[in-house]
Short mmCIF file of C-alpha atoms in Angstrom, two decimals:
data_model
loop_
_atom_site.label_atom_id
_atom_site.label_comp_id
_atom_site.label_asym_id
_atom_site.label_seq_id
_atom_site.Cartn_x
_atom_site.Cartn_y
_atom_site.Cartn_z
CA UNK A 7 -5.73 18.59 -12.52
CA UNK A 8 -5.44 16.76 -9.14
CA UNK A 9 -4.02 13.33 -9.41
CA UNK A 10 -6.22 10.85 -7.77
CA UNK A 11 -5.05 10.92 -4.37
CA UNK A 12 -4.79 14.83 -4.14
CA UNK A 13 -8.20 14.78 -5.75
CA UNK A 14 -9.57 12.72 -2.20
CA UNK A 15 -7.77 15.44 -0.15
CA UNK A 16 -10.07 18.17 -1.95
CA UNK A 17 -13.46 16.27 -0.31
CA UNK A 18 -12.31 16.99 2.56
CA UNK A 19 -12.30 20.75 2.28
CA UNK A 20 -15.48 20.78 -0.32
CA UNK A 21 -17.72 18.82 2.56
CA UNK A 22 -18.14 22.59 3.86
CA UNK A 23 -19.39 23.88 0.45
CA UNK A 24 -21.47 20.37 -0.41
CA UNK A 25 -23.55 19.90 1.84
CA UNK A 26 -26.76 20.58 0.63
CA UNK A 27 -25.96 18.06 -2.07
CA UNK A 28 -24.14 15.06 0.04
CA UNK A 29 -25.30 15.57 3.32
CA UNK A 30 -25.68 12.25 5.42
CA UNK A 31 -28.29 11.11 8.45
CA UNK A 32 -25.16 10.22 10.57
CA UNK A 33 -24.44 14.00 10.97
CA UNK A 34 -26.32 16.22 13.26
CA UNK A 35 -25.58 19.49 11.11
CA UNK A 36 -23.91 21.72 9.10
CA UNK A 37 -21.06 22.87 12.24
CA UNK A 38 -19.91 18.93 12.52
CA UNK A 39 -19.21 19.14 8.52
CA UNK A 40 -17.28 22.23 8.92
CA UNK A 41 -15.51 20.51 12.08
CA UNK A 42 -14.76 17.34 9.93
CA UNK A 43 -12.92 19.90 6.72
CA UNK A 44 -10.73 22.07 9.66
CA UNK A 45 -10.31 18.84 11.80
CA UNK A 46 -8.22 16.45 9.53
CA UNK A 47 -5.14 16.73 7.76
CA UNK A 48 -3.90 16.12 4.15
CA UNK A 49 -1.98 13.40 5.00
CA UNK A 50 -5.14 11.45 6.09
CA UNK A 51 -7.39 12.74 4.21
CA UNK A 52 -5.04 10.95 1.20
CA UNK A 53 -4.88 7.92 3.15
CA UNK A 54 -8.60 7.54 4.21
CA UNK A 55 -9.14 8.17 0.53
CA UNK A 56 -6.38 5.70 -1.33
CA UNK A 57 -7.82 2.82 1.31
CA UNK A 58 -10.94 2.94 0.40
CA UNK A 59 -10.67 3.80 -3.05
CA UNK A 60 -7.30 2.11 -4.22
CA UNK A 61 -5.89 -0.37 -1.78
CA UNK A 62 -3.86 2.27 -0.29
CA UNK A 63 -2.39 1.89 2.89
CA UNK A 64 -3.58 3.46 6.01
CA UNK A 65 -1.10 3.82 8.73
CA UNK A 66 -2.10 3.61 12.54
CA UNK A 67 -1.37 6.85 12.90
CA UNK A 68 -4.34 8.75 10.29
CA UNK A 69 -6.14 5.38 11.79
CA UNK A 70 -6.13 6.91 15.48
CA UNK A 71 -7.05 10.54 14.09
CA UNK A 72 -9.81 9.32 11.57
CA UNK A 73 -11.18 7.48 15.06
CA UNK A 74 -10.40 10.56 16.49
CA UNK A 75 -12.88 12.76 13.97
CA UNK A 76 -15.54 10.45 14.37
CA UNK A 77 -17.52 8.21 12.49
CA UNK A 78 -20.31 10.48 11.57
CA UNK A 79 -17.65 12.42 9.39
CA UNK A 80 -15.97 8.74 8.34
CA UNK A 81 -19.57 8.57 6.89
CA UNK A 82 -19.76 11.72 5.56
CA UNK A 83 -16.11 11.60 3.63
CA UNK A 84 -16.84 8.08 2.24
CA UNK A 85 -20.40 9.71 0.73
CA UNK A 86 -19.11 13.26 -0.75
CA UNK A 87 -16.15 11.42 -2.21
CA UNK A 88 -18.43 8.56 -4.02
CA UNK A 89 -20.93 11.30 -5.04
CA UNK A 90 -18.14 13.77 -6.37
CA UNK A 91 -15.16 11.66 -7.48
CA UNK A 92 -16.34 7.90 -7.33
CA UNK A 93 -20.42 8.48 -8.80
CA UNK A 94 -19.92 5.10 -10.89
CA UNK A 95 -18.38 3.18 -8.15
CA UNK A 96 -20.38 0.36 -6.57
CA UNK A 97 -21.77 2.02 -3.64
CA UNK A 98 -23.06 -1.15 -1.67
CA UNK A 99 -19.36 -2.89 -2.01
CA UNK A 100 -17.39 0.88 -1.63
CA UNK A 101 -19.38 1.06 1.64
CA UNK A 102 -18.72 -2.35 3.03
CA UNK A 103 -15.32 -1.11 2.54
CA UNK A 104 -15.80 1.75 4.33
CA UNK A 105 -17.10 -0.33 7.59
CA UNK A 106 -14.41 -2.61 6.58
CA UNK A 107 -11.44 0.57 6.75
CA UNK A 108 -13.48 2.01 10.22
CA UNK A 109 -14.06 -1.15 11.81
CA UNK A 110 -9.93 -1.78 11.62
CA UNK A 111 -8.87 1.64 12.84
CA UNK A 112 -11.53 1.11 15.75
CA UNK A 113 -9.42 -2.04 16.15
CA UNK A 114 -5.62 -0.05 15.55
CA UNK A 115 -6.94 2.50 18.02
CA UNK A 116 -8.36 0.16 21.08
CA UNK A 117 -4.28 -2.05 20.81
CA UNK A 118 -2.91 0.78 21.79
CA UNK A 119 -4.62 0.48 25.02
CA UNK A 120 -3.24 -3.36 25.89
CA UNK A 121 -0.06 -3.02 23.75
CA UNK A 122 2.34 -4.90 25.74
CA UNK A 123 5.83 -3.49 26.69
CA UNK A 124 7.34 -5.69 23.52
CA UNK A 125 5.42 -4.44 21.08
CA UNK A 126 5.63 -0.68 21.89
CA UNK A 127 9.35 -0.74 22.03
CA UNK A 128 9.10 -2.62 18.77
CA UNK A 129 6.79 -0.11 17.29
CA UNK A 130 9.17 2.75 18.65
CA UNK A 131 11.95 1.19 16.45
CA UNK A 132 10.03 0.87 13.33
CA UNK A 133 9.74 4.36 10.94
CA UNK A 134 6.34 4.90 9.31
CA UNK A 135 7.85 4.63 5.91
CA UNK A 136 9.36 1.42 6.18
CA UNK A 137 6.79 -0.41 8.40
CA UNK A 138 4.33 0.60 5.88
CA UNK A 139 6.90 -1.33 3.43
CA UNK A 140 7.40 -4.14 4.87
CA UNK A 141 3.58 -4.43 5.52
CA UNK A 142 2.88 -3.77 1.95
CA UNK A 143 5.31 -6.40 1.63
CA UNK A 144 3.98 -9.14 3.01
CA UNK A 145 0.35 -8.52 2.45
CA UNK A 146 0.52 -7.31 -1.19
CA UNK A 147 3.46 -8.98 -2.60
CA UNK A 148 5.47 -5.55 -2.92
CA UNK A 149 9.13 -5.12 -2.32
CA UNK A 150 10.97 -3.79 0.40
CA UNK A 151 14.01 -1.49 -0.49
CA UNK A 152 17.28 -2.19 0.47
CA UNK A 153 17.59 0.16 2.92
CA UNK A 154 14.88 -0.54 4.68
CA UNK A 155 15.97 -4.17 4.87
CA UNK A 156 18.72 -3.08 6.12
CA UNK A 157 17.00 -1.03 8.66
CA UNK A 158 14.69 -4.46 9.63
CA UNK A 159 17.48 -6.50 10.10
CA UNK A 160 19.33 -4.02 12.38
CA UNK A 161 15.90 -3.96 14.49
CA UNK A 162 16.00 -8.19 14.91
CA UNK A 163 14.21 -11.20 14.17
CA UNK A 164 12.35 -10.99 17.19
CA UNK A 165 10.92 -7.66 16.71
CA UNK A 166 10.19 -8.88 12.82
CA UNK A 167 8.08 -11.32 14.42
CA UNK A 168 6.34 -9.44 17.28
CA UNK A 169 5.18 -7.06 14.48
CA UNK A 170 4.21 -9.72 12.03
CA UNK A 171 1.66 -11.28 14.83
CA UNK A 172 0.70 -7.87 15.77
CA UNK A 173 -0.01 -6.81 12.29
CA UNK A 174 -1.94 -9.61 11.63
CA UNK A 175 -4.03 -9.72 14.54
CA UNK A 176 -4.89 -6.09 14.89
CA UNK A 177 -4.79 -4.82 11.33
CA UNK A 178 -5.54 -7.45 8.48
CA UNK A 179 -7.08 -10.33 11.77
CA UNK A 180 -9.28 -11.36 8.28
CA UNK A 181 -6.26 -12.83 6.33
CA UNK A 182 -5.42 -16.75 7.17
CA UNK A 183 -2.65 -16.14 9.64
CA UNK A 184 -0.07 -19.32 8.45
CA UNK A 185 -0.56 -17.78 5.11
CA UNK A 186 0.64 -14.27 6.78
CA UNK A 187 2.90 -15.25 9.03
CA UNK A 188 4.98 -17.61 6.11
CA UNK A 189 5.11 -14.23 3.97
CA UNK A 190 6.20 -12.27 6.76
CA UNK A 191 8.97 -15.07 7.44
CA UNK A 192 9.95 -15.02 3.43
CA UNK A 193 10.45 -11.19 3.96
CA UNK A 194 12.81 -11.60 6.41
CA UNK A 195 14.60 -14.02 5.09
CA UNK A 196 15.05 -11.51 1.73
CA UNK A 197 16.11 -9.06 4.10
CA UNK A 198 18.53 -10.82 6.01
CA UNK A 199 20.14 -11.56 2.23
CA UNK A 200 20.51 -8.32 1.24
CA UNK A 201 21.52 -7.15 4.45
CA UNK A 202 24.64 -9.60 3.89
CA UNK A 203 25.61 -8.73 0.15
CA UNK A 204 27.55 -5.12 -0.09
CA UNK A 205 26.15 -1.34 0.11
CA UNK A 206 23.16 -1.29 -2.60
CA UNK A 207 23.86 2.22 -4.24
CA UNK A 208 22.17 5.19 -3.50
CA UNK A 209 19.40 5.13 -5.38
CA UNK A 210 18.08 1.95 -3.65
#
């Protein structure tokens, strides 16, 4: 049986065959549904589903792809997932979460047009995996692996601070900024201590 994250991507492909049962008024017609299924990747389908239903991480790249796909497809994915996978979920809360995700993704997509050179240069240093680990550690209190900690310190404190500011302003504007930056500083200090320690085992 498919796991919770994998089931969300099944919705992308089920859109074509569930139109009659789960169609929404935001769509112009079946051709749009087929385009939704055809143009969205499995990886991003999983990320979007998890971000809405499991508070998972949604990468900048998948946010951009979602915005490119369009709001009608986003609404269809949300409504179809509710009906097919989460019928007992609170619809009002889930729709509100979906709207929040969409708004954040639009902000991320728009920020690309206005990113300063330092921000762009720092973003290029952060591979998606470690960037996700660090961001989740700041906002969810999860652990950063030793390997990503060492990478973070090698990129430098200035880049860490630049990305921390950018992530708050673009991705988490509703979070108290002082608290977010304090959490970011704590992550940096922990990683700096790890980077000064002997190399960890390969399992880390």
